PDB file of C-alpha atoms in Angstrom:
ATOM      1  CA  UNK A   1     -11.181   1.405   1.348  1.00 62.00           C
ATOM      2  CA  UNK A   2      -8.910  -0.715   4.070  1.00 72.00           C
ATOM      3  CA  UNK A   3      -9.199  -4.411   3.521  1.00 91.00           C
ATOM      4  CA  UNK A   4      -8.969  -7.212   5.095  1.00 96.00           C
ATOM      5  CA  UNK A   5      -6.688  -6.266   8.338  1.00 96.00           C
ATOM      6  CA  UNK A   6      -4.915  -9.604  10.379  1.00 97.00           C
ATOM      7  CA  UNK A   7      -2.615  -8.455  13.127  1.00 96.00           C
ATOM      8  CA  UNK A   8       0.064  -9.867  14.156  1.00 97.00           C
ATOM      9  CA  UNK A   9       1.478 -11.027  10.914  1.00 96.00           C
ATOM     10  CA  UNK A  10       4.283 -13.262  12.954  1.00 96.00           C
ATOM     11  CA  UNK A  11       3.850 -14.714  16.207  1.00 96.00           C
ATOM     12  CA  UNK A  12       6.317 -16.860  18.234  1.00 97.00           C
ATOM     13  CA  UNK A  13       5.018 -19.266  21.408  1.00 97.00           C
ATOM     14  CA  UNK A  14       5.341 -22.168  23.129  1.00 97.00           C
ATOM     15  CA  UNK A  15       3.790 -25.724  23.470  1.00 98.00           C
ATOM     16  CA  UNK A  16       0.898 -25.082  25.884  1.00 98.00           C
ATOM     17  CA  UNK A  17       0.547 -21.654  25.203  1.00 98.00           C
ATOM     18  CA  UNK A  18      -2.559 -19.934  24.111  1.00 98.00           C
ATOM     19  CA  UNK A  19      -2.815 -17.378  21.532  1.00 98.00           C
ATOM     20  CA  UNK A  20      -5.078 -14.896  19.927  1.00 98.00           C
ATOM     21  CA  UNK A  21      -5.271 -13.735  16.657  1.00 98.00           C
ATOM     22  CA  UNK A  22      -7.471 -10.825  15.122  1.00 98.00           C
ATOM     23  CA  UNK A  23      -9.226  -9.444  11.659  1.00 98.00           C
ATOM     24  CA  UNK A  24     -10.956  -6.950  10.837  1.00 97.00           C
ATOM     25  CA  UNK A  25     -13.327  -7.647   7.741  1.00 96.00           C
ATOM     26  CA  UNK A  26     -13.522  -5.603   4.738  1.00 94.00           C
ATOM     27  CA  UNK A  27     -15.840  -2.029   4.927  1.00 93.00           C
ATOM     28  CA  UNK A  28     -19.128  -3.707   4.392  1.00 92.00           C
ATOM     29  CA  UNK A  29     -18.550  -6.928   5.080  1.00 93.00           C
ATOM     30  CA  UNK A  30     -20.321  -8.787   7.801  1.00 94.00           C
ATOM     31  CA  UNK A  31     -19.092 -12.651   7.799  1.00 93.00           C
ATOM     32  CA  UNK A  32     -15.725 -13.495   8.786  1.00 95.00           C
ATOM     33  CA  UNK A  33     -14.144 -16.917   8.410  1.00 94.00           C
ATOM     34  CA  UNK A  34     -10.727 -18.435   9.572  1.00 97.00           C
ATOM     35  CA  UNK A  35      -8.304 -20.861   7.725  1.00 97.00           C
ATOM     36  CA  UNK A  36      -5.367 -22.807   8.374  1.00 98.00           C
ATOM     37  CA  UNK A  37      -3.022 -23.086   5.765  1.00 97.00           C
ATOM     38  CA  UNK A  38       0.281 -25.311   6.630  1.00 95.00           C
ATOM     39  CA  UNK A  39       2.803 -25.186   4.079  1.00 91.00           C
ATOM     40  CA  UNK A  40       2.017 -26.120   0.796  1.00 89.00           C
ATOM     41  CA  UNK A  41      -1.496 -27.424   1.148  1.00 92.00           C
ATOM     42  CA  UNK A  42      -4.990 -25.433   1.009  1.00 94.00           C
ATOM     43  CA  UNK A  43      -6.362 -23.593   3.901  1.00 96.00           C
ATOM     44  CA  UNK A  44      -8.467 -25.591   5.931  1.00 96.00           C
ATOM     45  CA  UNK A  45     -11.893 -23.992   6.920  1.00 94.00           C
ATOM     46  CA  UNK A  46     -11.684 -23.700  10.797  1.00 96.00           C
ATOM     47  CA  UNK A  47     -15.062 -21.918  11.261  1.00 95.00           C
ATOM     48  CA  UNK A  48     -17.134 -19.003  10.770  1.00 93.00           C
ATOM     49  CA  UNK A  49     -18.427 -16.295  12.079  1.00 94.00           C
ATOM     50  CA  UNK A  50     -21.892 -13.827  11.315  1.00 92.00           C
ATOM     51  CA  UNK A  51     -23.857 -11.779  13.723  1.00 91.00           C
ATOM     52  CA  UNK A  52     -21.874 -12.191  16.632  1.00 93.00           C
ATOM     53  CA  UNK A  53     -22.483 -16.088  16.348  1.00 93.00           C
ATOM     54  CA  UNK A  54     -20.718 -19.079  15.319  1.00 93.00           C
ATOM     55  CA  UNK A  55     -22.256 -20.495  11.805  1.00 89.00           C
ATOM     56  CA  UNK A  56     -20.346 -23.241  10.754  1.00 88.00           C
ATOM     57  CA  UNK A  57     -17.437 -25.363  11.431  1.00 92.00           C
ATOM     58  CA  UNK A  58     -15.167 -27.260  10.251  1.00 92.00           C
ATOM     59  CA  UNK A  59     -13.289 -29.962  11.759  1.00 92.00           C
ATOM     60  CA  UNK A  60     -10.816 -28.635  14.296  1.00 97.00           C
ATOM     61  CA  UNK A  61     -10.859 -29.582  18.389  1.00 97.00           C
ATOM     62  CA  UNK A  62     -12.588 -27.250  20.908  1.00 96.00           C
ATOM     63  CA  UNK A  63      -8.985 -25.709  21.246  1.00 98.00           C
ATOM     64  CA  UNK A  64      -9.629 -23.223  18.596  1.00 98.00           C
ATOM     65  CA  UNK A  65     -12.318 -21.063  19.641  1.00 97.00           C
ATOM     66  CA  UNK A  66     -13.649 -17.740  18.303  1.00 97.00           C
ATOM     67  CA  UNK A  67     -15.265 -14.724  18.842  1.00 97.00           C
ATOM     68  CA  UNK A  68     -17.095 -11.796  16.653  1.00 97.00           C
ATOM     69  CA  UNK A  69     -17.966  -8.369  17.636  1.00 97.00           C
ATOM     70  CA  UNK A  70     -20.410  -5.798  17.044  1.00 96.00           C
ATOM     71  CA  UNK A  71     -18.268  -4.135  14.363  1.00 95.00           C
ATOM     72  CA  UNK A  72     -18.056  -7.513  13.112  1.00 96.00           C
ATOM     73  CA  UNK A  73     -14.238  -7.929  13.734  1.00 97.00           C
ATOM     74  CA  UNK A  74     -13.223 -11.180  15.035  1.00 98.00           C
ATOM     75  CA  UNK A  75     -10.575 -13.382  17.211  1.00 98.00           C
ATOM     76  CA  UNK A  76      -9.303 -16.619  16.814  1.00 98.00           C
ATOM     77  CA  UNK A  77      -8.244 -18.097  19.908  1.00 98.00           C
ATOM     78  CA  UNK A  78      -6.061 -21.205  20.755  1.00 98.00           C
ATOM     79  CA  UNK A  79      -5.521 -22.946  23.478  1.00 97.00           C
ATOM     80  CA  UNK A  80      -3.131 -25.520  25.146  1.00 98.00           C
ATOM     81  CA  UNK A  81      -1.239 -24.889  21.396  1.00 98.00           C
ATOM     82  CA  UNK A  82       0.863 -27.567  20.193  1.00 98.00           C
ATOM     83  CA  UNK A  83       3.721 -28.340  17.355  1.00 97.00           C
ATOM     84  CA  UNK A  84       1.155 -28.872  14.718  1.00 96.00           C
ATOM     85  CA  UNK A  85      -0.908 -25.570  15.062  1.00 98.00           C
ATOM     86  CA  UNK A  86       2.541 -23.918  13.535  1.00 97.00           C
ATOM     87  CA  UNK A  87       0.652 -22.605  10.184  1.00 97.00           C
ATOM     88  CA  UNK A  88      -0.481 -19.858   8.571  1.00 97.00           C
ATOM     89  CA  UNK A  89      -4.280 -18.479   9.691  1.00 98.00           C
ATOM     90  CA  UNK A  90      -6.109 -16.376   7.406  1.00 97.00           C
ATOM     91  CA  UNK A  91      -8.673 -14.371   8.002  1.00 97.00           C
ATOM     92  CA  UNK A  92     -11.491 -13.696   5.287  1.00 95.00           C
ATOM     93  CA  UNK A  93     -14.415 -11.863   4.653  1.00 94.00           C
ATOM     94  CA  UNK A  94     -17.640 -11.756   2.807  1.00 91.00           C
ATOM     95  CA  UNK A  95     -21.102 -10.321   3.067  1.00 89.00           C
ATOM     96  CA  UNK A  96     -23.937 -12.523   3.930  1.00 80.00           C
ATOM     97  CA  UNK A  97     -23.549 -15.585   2.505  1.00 69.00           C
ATOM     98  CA  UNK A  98     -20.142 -15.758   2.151  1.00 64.00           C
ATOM     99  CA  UNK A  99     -19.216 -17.087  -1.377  1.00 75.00           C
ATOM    100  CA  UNK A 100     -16.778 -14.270  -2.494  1.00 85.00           C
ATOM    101  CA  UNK A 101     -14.094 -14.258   0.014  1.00 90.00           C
ATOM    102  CA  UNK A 102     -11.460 -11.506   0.338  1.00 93.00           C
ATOM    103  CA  UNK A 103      -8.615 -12.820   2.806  1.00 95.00           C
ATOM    104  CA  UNK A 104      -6.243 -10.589   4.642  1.00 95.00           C
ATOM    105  CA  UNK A 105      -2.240 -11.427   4.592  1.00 94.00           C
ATOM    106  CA  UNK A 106      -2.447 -13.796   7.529  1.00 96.00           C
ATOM    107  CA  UNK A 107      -0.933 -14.553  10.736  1.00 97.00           C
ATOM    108  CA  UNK A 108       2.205 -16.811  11.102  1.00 97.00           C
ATOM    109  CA  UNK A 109       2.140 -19.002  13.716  1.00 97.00           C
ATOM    110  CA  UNK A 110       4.976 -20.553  14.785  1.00 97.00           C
ATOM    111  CA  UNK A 111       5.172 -23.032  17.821  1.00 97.00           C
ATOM    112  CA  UNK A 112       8.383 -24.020  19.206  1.00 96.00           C
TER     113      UNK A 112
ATOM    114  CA  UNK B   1     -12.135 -39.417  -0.915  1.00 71.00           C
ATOM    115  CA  UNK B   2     -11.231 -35.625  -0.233  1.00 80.00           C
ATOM    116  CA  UNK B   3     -14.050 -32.893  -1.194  1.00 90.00           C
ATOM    117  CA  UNK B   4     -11.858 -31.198  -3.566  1.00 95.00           C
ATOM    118  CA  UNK B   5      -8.550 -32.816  -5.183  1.00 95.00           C
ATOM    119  CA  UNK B   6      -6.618 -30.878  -7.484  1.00 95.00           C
ATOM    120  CA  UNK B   7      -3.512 -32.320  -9.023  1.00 84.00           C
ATOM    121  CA  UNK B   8      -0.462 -30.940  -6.909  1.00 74.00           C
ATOM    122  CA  UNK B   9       1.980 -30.429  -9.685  1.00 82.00           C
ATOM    123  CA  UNK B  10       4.251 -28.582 -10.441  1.00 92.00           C
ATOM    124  CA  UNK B  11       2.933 -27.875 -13.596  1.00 96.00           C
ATOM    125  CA  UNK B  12       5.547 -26.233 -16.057  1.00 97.00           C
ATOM    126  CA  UNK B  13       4.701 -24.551 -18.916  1.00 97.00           C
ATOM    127  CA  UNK B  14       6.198 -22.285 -21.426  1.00 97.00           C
ATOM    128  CA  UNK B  15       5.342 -18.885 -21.682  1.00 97.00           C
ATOM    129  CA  UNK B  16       2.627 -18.269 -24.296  1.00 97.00           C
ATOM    130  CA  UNK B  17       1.345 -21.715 -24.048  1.00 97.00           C
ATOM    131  CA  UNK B  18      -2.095 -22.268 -22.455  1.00 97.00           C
ATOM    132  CA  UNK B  19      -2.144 -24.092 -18.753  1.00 97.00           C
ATOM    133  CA  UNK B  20      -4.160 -26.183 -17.557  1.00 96.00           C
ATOM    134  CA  UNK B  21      -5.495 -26.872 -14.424  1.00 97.00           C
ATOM    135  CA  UNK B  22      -8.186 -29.441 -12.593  1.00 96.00           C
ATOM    136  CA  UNK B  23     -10.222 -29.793  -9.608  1.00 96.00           C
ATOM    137  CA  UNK B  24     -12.881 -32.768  -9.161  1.00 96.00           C
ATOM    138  CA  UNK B  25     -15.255 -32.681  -6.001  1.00 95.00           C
ATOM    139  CA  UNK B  26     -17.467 -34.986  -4.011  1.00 93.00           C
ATOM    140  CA  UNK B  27     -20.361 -32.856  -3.640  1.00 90.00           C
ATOM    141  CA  UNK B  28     -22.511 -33.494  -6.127  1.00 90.00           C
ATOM    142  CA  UNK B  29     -24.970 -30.662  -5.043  1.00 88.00           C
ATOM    143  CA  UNK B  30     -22.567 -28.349  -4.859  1.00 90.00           C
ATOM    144  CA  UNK B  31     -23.336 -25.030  -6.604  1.00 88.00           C
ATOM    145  CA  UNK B  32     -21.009 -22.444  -6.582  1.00 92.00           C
ATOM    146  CA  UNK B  33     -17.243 -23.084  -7.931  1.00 95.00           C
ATOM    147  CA  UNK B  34     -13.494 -20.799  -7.297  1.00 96.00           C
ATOM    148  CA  UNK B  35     -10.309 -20.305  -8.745  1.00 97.00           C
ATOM    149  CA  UNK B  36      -8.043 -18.904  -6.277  1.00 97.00           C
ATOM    150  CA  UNK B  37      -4.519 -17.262  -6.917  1.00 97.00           C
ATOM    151  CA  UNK B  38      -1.784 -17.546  -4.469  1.00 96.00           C
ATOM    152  CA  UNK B  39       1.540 -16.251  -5.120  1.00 95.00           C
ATOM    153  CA  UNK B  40       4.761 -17.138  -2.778  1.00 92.00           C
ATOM    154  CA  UNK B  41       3.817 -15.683   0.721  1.00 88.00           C
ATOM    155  CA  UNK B  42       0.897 -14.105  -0.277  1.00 91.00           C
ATOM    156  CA  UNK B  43      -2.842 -14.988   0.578  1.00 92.00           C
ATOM    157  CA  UNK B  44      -5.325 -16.169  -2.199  1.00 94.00           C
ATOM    158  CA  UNK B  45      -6.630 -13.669  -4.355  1.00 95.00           C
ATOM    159  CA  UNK B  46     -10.138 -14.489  -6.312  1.00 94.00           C
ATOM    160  CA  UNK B  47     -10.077 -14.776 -10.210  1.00 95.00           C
ATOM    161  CA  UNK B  48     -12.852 -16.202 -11.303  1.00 94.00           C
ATOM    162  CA  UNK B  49     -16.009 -17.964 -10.092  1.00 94.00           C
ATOM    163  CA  UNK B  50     -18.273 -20.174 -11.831  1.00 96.00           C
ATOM    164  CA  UNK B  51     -22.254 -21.651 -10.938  1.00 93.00           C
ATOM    165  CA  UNK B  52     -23.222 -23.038 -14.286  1.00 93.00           C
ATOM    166  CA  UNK B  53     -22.456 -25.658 -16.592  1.00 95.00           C
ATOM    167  CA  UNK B  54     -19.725 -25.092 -19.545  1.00 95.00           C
ATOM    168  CA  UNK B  55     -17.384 -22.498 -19.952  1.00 96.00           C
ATOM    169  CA  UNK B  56     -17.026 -18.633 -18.344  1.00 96.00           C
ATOM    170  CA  UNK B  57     -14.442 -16.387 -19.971  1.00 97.00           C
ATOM    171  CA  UNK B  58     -12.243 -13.577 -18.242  1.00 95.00           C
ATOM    172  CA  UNK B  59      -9.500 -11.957 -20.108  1.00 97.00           C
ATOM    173  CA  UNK B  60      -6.660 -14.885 -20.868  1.00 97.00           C
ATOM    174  CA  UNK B  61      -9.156 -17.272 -17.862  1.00 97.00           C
ATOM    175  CA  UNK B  62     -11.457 -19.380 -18.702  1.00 98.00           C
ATOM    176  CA  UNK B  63     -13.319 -21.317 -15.987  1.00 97.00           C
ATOM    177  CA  UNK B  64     -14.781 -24.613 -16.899  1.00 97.00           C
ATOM    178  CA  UNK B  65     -17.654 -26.696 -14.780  1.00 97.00           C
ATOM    179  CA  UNK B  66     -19.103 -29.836 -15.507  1.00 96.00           C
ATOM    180  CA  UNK B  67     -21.510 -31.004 -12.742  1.00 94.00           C
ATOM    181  CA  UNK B  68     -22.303 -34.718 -13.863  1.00 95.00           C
ATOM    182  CA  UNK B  69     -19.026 -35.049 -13.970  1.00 95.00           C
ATOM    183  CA  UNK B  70     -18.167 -33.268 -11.054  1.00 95.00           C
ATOM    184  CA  UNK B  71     -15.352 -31.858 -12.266  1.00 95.00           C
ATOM    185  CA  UNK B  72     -14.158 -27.805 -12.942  1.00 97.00           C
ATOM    186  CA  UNK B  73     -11.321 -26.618 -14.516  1.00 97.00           C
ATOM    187  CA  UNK B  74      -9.126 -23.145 -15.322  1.00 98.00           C
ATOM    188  CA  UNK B  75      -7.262 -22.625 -18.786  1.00 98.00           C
ATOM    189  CA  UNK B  76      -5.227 -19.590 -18.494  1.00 98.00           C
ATOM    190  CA  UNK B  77      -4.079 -18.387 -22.459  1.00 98.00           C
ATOM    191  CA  UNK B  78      -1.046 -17.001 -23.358  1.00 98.00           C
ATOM    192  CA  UNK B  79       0.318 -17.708 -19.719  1.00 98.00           C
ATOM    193  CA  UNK B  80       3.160 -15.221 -18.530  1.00 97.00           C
ATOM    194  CA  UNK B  81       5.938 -15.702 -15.901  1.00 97.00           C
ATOM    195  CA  UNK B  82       3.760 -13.037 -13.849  1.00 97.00           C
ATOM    196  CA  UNK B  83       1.182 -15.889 -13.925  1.00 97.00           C
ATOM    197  CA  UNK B  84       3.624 -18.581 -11.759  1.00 97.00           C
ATOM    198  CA  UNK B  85       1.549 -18.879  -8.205  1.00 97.00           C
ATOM    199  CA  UNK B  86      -0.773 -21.460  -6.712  1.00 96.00           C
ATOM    200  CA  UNK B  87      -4.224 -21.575  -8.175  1.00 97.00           C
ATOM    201  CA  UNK B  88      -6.754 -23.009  -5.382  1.00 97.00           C
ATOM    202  CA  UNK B  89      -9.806 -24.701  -6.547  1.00 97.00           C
ATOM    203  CA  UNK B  90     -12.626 -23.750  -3.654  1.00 95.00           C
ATOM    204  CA  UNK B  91     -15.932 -25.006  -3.531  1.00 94.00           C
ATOM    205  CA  UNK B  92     -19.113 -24.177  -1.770  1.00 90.00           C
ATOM    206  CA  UNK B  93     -20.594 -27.278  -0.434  1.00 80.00           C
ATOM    207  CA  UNK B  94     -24.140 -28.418   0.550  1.00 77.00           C
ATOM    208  CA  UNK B  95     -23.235 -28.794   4.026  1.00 65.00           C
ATOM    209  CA  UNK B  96     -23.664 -25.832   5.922  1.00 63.00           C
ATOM    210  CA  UNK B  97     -22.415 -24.002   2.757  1.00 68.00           C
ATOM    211  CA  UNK B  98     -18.555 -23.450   3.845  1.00 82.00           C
ATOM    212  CA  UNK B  99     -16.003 -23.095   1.019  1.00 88.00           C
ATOM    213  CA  UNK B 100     -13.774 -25.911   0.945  1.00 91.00           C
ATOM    214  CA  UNK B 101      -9.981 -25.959  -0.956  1.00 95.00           C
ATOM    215  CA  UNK B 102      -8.047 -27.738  -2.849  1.00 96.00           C
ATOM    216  CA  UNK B 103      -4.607 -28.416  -1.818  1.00 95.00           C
ATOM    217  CA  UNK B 104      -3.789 -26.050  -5.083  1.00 96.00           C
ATOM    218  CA  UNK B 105      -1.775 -26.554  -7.949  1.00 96.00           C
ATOM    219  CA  UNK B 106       1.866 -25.056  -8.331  1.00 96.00           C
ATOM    220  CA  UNK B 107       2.121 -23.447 -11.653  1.00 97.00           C
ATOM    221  CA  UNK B 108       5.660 -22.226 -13.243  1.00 97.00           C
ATOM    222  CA  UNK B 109       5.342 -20.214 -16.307  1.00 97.00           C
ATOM    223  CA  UNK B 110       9.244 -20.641 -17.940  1.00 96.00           C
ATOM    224  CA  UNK B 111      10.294 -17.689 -20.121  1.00 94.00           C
TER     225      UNK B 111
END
């Protein structure tokens, strides 16, 4: 039973560059949300995604966008990326609700 | 005022003593309460979860919630150097329902 699957794990770019990140959920899972987690604070709930549709967000600009498809596997997009957006994004899933999240190993995201 | 604070340590212990870590949110309707583990480059693992009042028990974990006073807490027994990570307090919030971290709490078991 795969888990949670985030590729790439490390990515290198530019200021002004966009990016795009991808999960697959856990086998049965059908919510996926994304985090942000700069060094040594807690990931930062960027938004989430079930049935193909935005359902909540949290506080991040309209540079980070997303997308979920039919197999309920998802992208992260950012755009016009800057200095700060250097983190860690993780990737977690969950069924329905979404208490019980299982998170995949990230993406490293590092803007130079 | 954050939603979740959790003191950001370190927090040393010695092995075999019992640790102790805390998490207070805003939310007072908040219902649903997480202990995260996250080791060095790793992401968080789940280890326990909590919705009522007083005290849930897992192995050497026990969870801790007190909703008037907004506060929930993890006691790990007999803590090993295996147990040295960063425990994230997550909670569930009213609004919208997204989980919301702590900034986690750096624990160091010393042999």
């Amino acid at each position: 039973d795969a888990g949670v699957t985030q590729s790439p794990t490390h990515l290198i770019k530019t200021r002004g560059q966009q990016v795009t990140l991808r999960c697959s959920p856990k086998s049965g899972h059908d919510t996926v949300s994304w985090y942000q987690q700069a060094l040594g604070q807690g990931p930062q709930f960027i938004f989430q995604y079930y049935e193909e549709e935005e359902r909540q967000r949290g506080n991040f600009p309209d540079r980070f966008s997303g997308h979920q498809f039919p197999n309920y596997s998802s992208e992260l997009n950012v755009n016009a990326l800057l200095l700060g957006d250097s983190a860690l994004y993780l990737c977690a899933s969950s069924f329905g609700e979404g208490e019980k999240l299982f998170f995949g190993i990230g993406t490293q995201l590092s803007v130079l | 005022q954050k939603e979740v604070e959790q003191n950001s340590g370190p927090l040393s212990v010695p092995e075999g003593a019992i640790a102790s870590l805390n998490c207070t949110y805003s939310d007072r309707g908040s219902q649903s309460f997480f202990w995260y583990r996250q080791y060095s480059g790793k992401s968080p693992e789940l280890i326990m979860f909590i919705y009522s009042n007083g005290d849930k028990e897992d192995g050497r974990f026990t969870a801790q919630l007190n909703k008037a006073s907004q506060y929930v807490s993890l006691l790990i027994r007999d803590s090993q150097p295996s147990d040295s990570a960063t425990y994230l307090c997550a909670v569930k919030t009213t609004r919208g329902g997204k989980l919301i971290f702590g900034q986690g709490t750096e624990l160091s078991v010393k042999p």
